[in-house]
PDB file of C-alpha atoms in Angstrom:
ATOM      1  CA  MET A   1       5.722  50.482 -34.027  1.00 44.00           C
ATOM      2  CA  THR A   2       4.711  46.910 -35.430  1.00 50.00           C
ATOM      3  CA  LEU A   3       6.473  43.884 -33.810  1.00 56.00           C
ATOM      4  CA  GLN A   4       7.617  41.853 -36.685  1.00 60.00           C
ATOM      5  CA  PRO A   5       9.951  38.909 -37.435  1.00 66.00           C
ATOM      6  CA  GLN A   6      12.959  39.436 -39.703  1.00 68.00           C
ATOM      7  CA  ASN A   7      12.462  36.961 -42.257  1.00 67.00           C
ATOM      8  CA  LYS A   8       9.906  37.271 -45.067  1.00 83.00           C
ATOM      9  CA  VAL A   9       7.087  34.902 -44.710  1.00 89.00           C
ATOM     10  CA  ILE A  10       8.440  31.539 -45.898  1.00 92.00           C
ATOM     11  CA  ASP A  11       5.906  30.048 -48.531  1.00 93.00           C
ATOM     12  CA  HIS A  12       7.004  26.465 -48.796  1.00 93.00           C
ATOM     13  CA  SER A  13       5.385  24.411 -52.358  1.00 95.00           C
ATOM     14  CA  ASN A  14       7.246  22.200 -52.419  1.00 96.00           C
ATOM     15  CA  PHE A  15       7.464  18.367 -50.690  1.00 94.00           C
ATOM     16  CA  LEU A  16       9.892  15.817 -50.812  1.00 93.00           C
ATOM     17  CA  ILE A  17       9.716  12.497 -52.187  1.00 92.00           C
ATOM     18  CA  ASN A  18      11.827   9.891 -54.021  1.00 90.00           C
ATOM     19  CA  GLY A  19      14.751  11.903 -53.477  1.00 89.00           C
ATOM     20  CA  LYS A  20      13.021  14.793 -55.371  1.00 93.00           C
ATOM     21  CA  LEU A  21      11.482  18.117 -54.844  1.00 94.00           C
ATOM     22  CA  GLU A  22       7.728  17.673 -56.077  1.00 94.00           C
ATOM     23  CA  ALA A  23       5.471  20.690 -56.497  1.00 95.00           C
ATOM     24  CA  TRP A  24       2.413  20.718 -54.280  1.00 95.00           C
ATOM     25  CA  LYS A  25      -0.838  21.909 -55.854  1.00 94.00           C
ATOM     26  CA  GLY A  26      -3.028  21.059 -52.477  1.00 95.00           C
ATOM     27  CA  PRO A  27      -3.898  22.921 -49.334  1.00 97.00           C
ATOM     28  CA  LYS A  28      -1.220  24.429 -47.058  1.00 98.00           C
ATOM     29  CA  ALA A  29      -0.921  25.063 -43.563  1.00 97.00           C
ATOM     30  CA  GLN A  30       0.043  28.027 -42.435  1.00 97.00           C
ATOM     31  CA  VAL A  31       2.345  28.484 -39.609  1.00 96.00           C
ATOM     32  CA  TRP A  32       1.663  31.225 -36.696  1.00 96.00           C
ATOM     33  CA  SER A  33       4.097  32.360 -34.119  1.00 94.00           C
ATOM     34  CA  PRO A  34       2.466  31.785 -30.430  1.00 94.00           C
ATOM     35  CA  LEU A  35       3.434  35.574 -30.275  1.00 90.00           C
ATOM     36  CA  THR A  36       1.252  38.104 -31.126  1.00 90.00           C
ATOM     37  CA  ASP A  37       2.198  41.501 -32.820  1.00 86.00           C
ATOM     38  CA  ASN A  38       1.389  44.859 -30.673  1.00 88.00           C
ATOM     39  CA  GLN A  39      -2.220  45.130 -31.747  1.00 91.00           C
ATOM     40  CA  GLY A  40      -2.671  41.693 -30.209  1.00 92.00           C
ATOM     41  CA  ASP A  41      -2.820  40.116 -33.888  1.00 92.00           C
ATOM     42  CA  ARG A  42      -1.278  36.395 -35.101  1.00 92.00           C
ATOM     43  CA  ILE A  43       1.890  36.739 -36.577  1.00 92.00           C
ATOM     44  CA  LEU A  44       2.198  34.509 -39.732  1.00 93.00           C
ATOM     45  CA  LEU A  45       5.330  32.839 -40.245  1.00 94.00           C
ATOM     46  CA  GLY A  46       4.789  30.776 -43.499  1.00 94.00           C
ATOM     47  CA  SER A  47       2.824  27.929 -44.885  1.00 97.00           C
ATOM     48  CA  THR A  48       3.888  24.425 -45.711  1.00 97.00           C
ATOM     49  CA  PRO A  49       1.956  21.525 -47.497  1.00 97.00           C
ATOM     50  CA  ASP A  50      -0.851  20.161 -45.756  1.00 97.00           C
ATOM     51  CA  LEU A  51      -0.009  16.804 -46.933  1.00 96.00           C
ATOM     52  CA  SER A  52      -2.944  13.752 -46.577  1.00 94.00           C
ATOM     53  CA  SER A  53      -2.141  10.560 -45.241  1.00 95.00           C
ATOM     54  CA  GLU A  54      -1.881   8.989 -48.610  1.00 94.00           C
ATOM     55  CA  GLU A  55       1.267  11.359 -49.505  1.00 93.00           C
ATOM     56  CA  GLY A  56       2.682  10.811 -46.237  1.00 93.00           C
ATOM     57  CA  MET A  57       2.010   6.641 -46.929  1.00 96.00           C
ATOM     58  CA  LYS A  58       3.946   7.307 -50.318  1.00 94.00           C
ATOM     59  CA  ALA A  59       6.815   9.178 -48.630  1.00 94.00           C
ATOM     60  CA  LEU A  60       7.205   6.349 -46.118  1.00 95.00           C
ATOM     61  CA  SER A  61       6.980   4.230 -48.855  1.00 95.00           C
ATOM     62  CA  SER A  62       9.689   6.064 -50.953  1.00 94.00           C
ATOM     63  CA  ALA A  63      12.244   6.353 -47.738  1.00 94.00           C
ATOM     64  CA  ARG A  64      12.041   2.337 -47.319  1.00 95.00           C
ATOM     65  CA  THR A  65      12.744   1.591 -50.762  1.00 93.00           C
ATOM     66  CA  ALA A  66      15.568   4.069 -50.762  1.00 91.00           C
ATOM     67  CA  TYR A  67      16.931   2.512 -47.802  1.00 93.00           C
ATOM     68  CA  ASP A  68      16.189  -0.912 -49.268  1.00 94.00           C
ATOM     69  CA  HIS A  69      17.052  -2.881 -45.909  1.00 92.00           C
ATOM     70  CA  GLY A  70      20.478  -1.205 -45.381  1.00 90.00           C
ATOM     71  CA  ARG A  71      21.384  -1.872 -49.623  1.00 92.00           C
ATOM     72  CA  GLY A  72      20.238   1.558 -50.837  1.00 92.00           C
ATOM     73  CA  SER A  73      22.497   3.974 -52.403  1.00 90.00           C
ATOM     74  CA  TRP A  74      22.801   5.952 -49.036  1.00 89.00           C
ATOM     75  CA  PRO A  75      23.758   3.245 -47.055  1.00 89.00           C
ATOM     76  CA  THR A  76      25.717   1.556 -49.373  1.00 91.00           C
ATOM     77  CA  ALA A  77      27.668   4.634 -50.626  1.00 91.00           C
ATOM     78  CA  PRO A  78      31.377   5.096 -49.736  1.00 90.00           C
ATOM     79  CA  ALA A  79      32.342   6.662 -46.328  1.00 90.00           C
ATOM     80  CA  PHE A  80      34.133   9.396 -48.456  1.00 93.00           C
ATOM     81  CA  ASP A  81      30.759  10.284 -50.470  1.00 96.00           C
ATOM     82  CA  ARG A  82      28.602  10.259 -47.340  1.00 95.00           C
ATOM     83  CA  ILE A  83      31.145  12.612 -45.273  1.00 96.00           C
ATOM     84  CA  ALA A  84      31.555  14.772 -48.539  1.00 98.00           C
ATOM     85  CA  ALA A  85      27.155  14.871 -48.571  1.00 97.00           C
ATOM     86  CA  MET A  86      27.002  15.795 -44.736  1.00 97.00           C
ATOM     87  CA  GLU A  87      30.070  18.588 -45.190  1.00 98.00           C
ATOM     88  CA  LYS A  88      27.997  20.040 -48.080  1.00 98.00           C
ATOM     89  CA  PHE A  89      25.090  20.288 -45.821  1.00 98.00           C
ATOM     90  CA  ILE A  90      26.963  22.129 -43.418  1.00 99.00           C
ATOM     91  CA  GLU A  91      28.634  24.230 -45.603  1.00 99.00           C
ATOM     92  CA  LEU A  92      25.096  25.008 -46.890  1.00 98.00           C
ATOM     93  CA  MET A  93      23.704  25.149 -43.592  1.00 98.00           C
ATOM     94  CA  VAL A  94      25.837  27.850 -41.856  1.00 99.00           C
ATOM     95  CA  PRO A  95      24.993  31.132 -43.837  1.00 98.00           C
ATOM     96  CA  LYS A  96      21.446  30.337 -43.016  1.00 97.00           C
ATOM     97  CA  ARG A  97      22.279  30.717 -39.161  1.00 98.00           C
ATOM     98  CA  ASP A  98      20.616  34.006 -38.808  1.00 95.00           C
ATOM     99  CA  GLU A  99      17.725  32.890 -40.540  1.00 93.00           C
ATOM    100  CA  VAL A 100      17.176  29.814 -38.606  1.00 95.00           C
ATOM    101  CA  VAL A 101      18.119  31.717 -35.144  1.00 95.00           C
ATOM    102  CA  ASN A 102      15.355  33.969 -36.109  1.00 93.00           C
ATOM    103  CA  LEU A 103      12.598  31.536 -36.631  1.00 93.00           C
ATOM    104  CA  LEU A 104      13.337  29.301 -33.627  1.00 94.00           C
ATOM    105  CA  MET A 105      12.860  32.953 -31.577  1.00 94.00           C
ATOM    106  CA  TRP A 106       9.551  33.263 -33.420  1.00 94.00           C
ATOM    107  CA  GLU A 107       8.248  29.957 -33.849  1.00 94.00           C
ATOM    108  CA  ILE A 108       9.177  28.559 -30.328  1.00 95.00           C
ATOM    109  CA  CYS A 109       9.869  31.526 -28.426  1.00 94.00           C
ATOM    110  CA  LYS A 110      13.362  30.882 -27.710  1.00 95.00           C
ATOM    111  CA  LYS A 111      15.611  33.385 -26.456  1.00 96.00           C
ATOM    112  CA  ARG A 112      18.072  35.401 -29.000  1.00 96.00           C
ATOM    113  CA  SER A 113      20.817  33.683 -27.033  1.00 97.00           C
ATOM    114  CA  ASP A 114      19.504  30.418 -26.860  1.00 98.00           C
ATOM    115  CA  ALA A 115      18.697  29.774 -30.368  1.00 97.00           C
ATOM    116  CA  GLU A 116      22.038  30.924 -31.107  1.00 98.00           C
ATOM    117  CA  LYS A 117      23.773  28.484 -28.784  1.00 98.00           C
ATOM    118  CA  GLU A 118      21.242  25.469 -30.347  1.00 98.00           C
ATOM    119  CA  PHE A 119      22.038  26.108 -34.032  1.00 98.00           C
ATOM    120  CA  ASP A 120      26.017  26.285 -33.083  1.00 99.00           C
ATOM    121  CA  ARG A 121      25.663  23.380 -30.798  1.00 98.00           C
ATOM    122  CA  THR A 122      24.281  21.538 -33.513  1.00 98.00           C
ATOM    123  CA  VAL A 123      26.957  22.597 -36.027  1.00 98.00           C
ATOM    124  CA  THR A 124      29.430  21.312 -33.691  1.00 98.00           C
ATOM    125  CA  TYR A 125      27.330  18.276 -33.105  1.00 98.00           C
ATOM    126  CA  LEU A 126      27.512  17.316 -37.159  1.00 98.00           C
ATOM    127  CA  HIS A 127      31.308  18.286 -37.392  1.00 98.00           C
ATOM    128  CA  GLU A 128      32.187  15.943 -34.309  1.00 97.00           C
ATOM    129  CA  THR A 129      29.988  13.284 -35.694  1.00 96.00           C
ATOM    130  CA  ILE A 130      31.718  13.495 -39.074  1.00 97.00           C
ATOM    131  CA  ASP A 131      34.971  13.371 -37.126  1.00 96.00           C
ATOM    132  CA  GLU A 132      34.073   9.991 -35.117  1.00 93.00           C
ATOM    133  CA  TYR A 133      32.915   8.392 -38.635  1.00 92.00           C
ATOM    134  CA  LYS A 134      36.196   8.975 -40.301  1.00 92.00           C
ATOM    135  CA  ASN A 135      37.758   7.339 -37.105  1.00 88.00           C
ATOM    136  CA  LEU A 136      35.549   4.382 -37.217  1.00 83.00           C
ATOM    137  CA  HIS A 137      36.068   4.045 -41.191  1.00 80.00           C
ATOM    138  CA  ARG A 138      40.015   4.187 -40.406  1.00 79.00           C
ATOM    139  CA  GLU A 139      40.301   1.900 -37.550  1.00 74.00           C
ATOM    140  CA  GLY A 140      37.647  -0.491 -39.309  1.00 69.00           C
ATOM    141  CA  SER A 141      40.567  -1.162 -42.110  1.00 67.00           C
ATOM    142  CA  HIS A 142      43.472  -3.123 -41.209  1.00 66.00           C
ATOM    143  CA  ILE A 143      45.874  -5.904 -43.231  1.00 71.00           C
ATOM    144  CA  MET A 144      46.161  -9.168 -42.024  1.00 71.00           C
ATOM    145  CA  SER A 145      47.607 -12.278 -42.836  1.00 75.00           C
ATOM    146  CA  VAL A 146      45.586 -15.605 -43.448  1.00 75.00           C
ATOM    147  CA  ASN A 147      47.827 -18.501 -44.516  1.00 80.00           C
ATOM    148  CA  GLY A 148      50.699 -16.544 -46.043  1.00 78.00           C
ATOM    149  CA  THR A 149      47.966 -14.010 -47.852  1.00 82.00           C
ATOM    150  CA  LEU A 150      47.900 -10.364 -46.902  1.00 73.00           C
ATOM    151  CA  ALA A 151      44.509  -9.072 -46.869  1.00 74.00           C
ATOM    152  CA  GLN A 152      42.894  -5.761 -46.082  1.00 68.00           C
ATOM    153  CA  ILE A 153      39.437  -6.232 -44.072  1.00 70.00           C
ATOM    154  CA  ARG A 154      37.469  -2.912 -43.914  1.00 66.00           C
ATOM    155  CA  ARG A 155      34.083  -1.825 -43.018  1.00 61.00           C
ATOM    156  CA  GLY A 156      31.728  -1.395 -45.929  1.00 56.00           C
TER     157      GLY A 156
END
């Protein structure tokens, strides 16, 4: 019997830049498990674009442009939109639990129970962060009277 990961080999052929996944035609780095199969052979988990420093600098520049000193689309998006985006991320991530747990086991040799706890802890942390952000947003808005004029003060 040959020991193999439950997931198929993952071949990433894209990289994220300027908010879009771009096709990568260049070299790829193979991702190997530190574990070996029953014959002592290394186990290939997947491959990922082996970006050059030039692509790395383009990605950094893209991120800086997107943030725009706190004036970019994400930092200035309404709280509702940011919360919705994070909730959508969680919704898409949770069904991948078994795949992520399996990859944690094979890539960094975590025990299944520890990998499951790590995944679940991450999901809990994301939900708690969203809840805290909602509280901050709620508490950051209040009505006050200034020289007889009512004004609503709120966070951006």
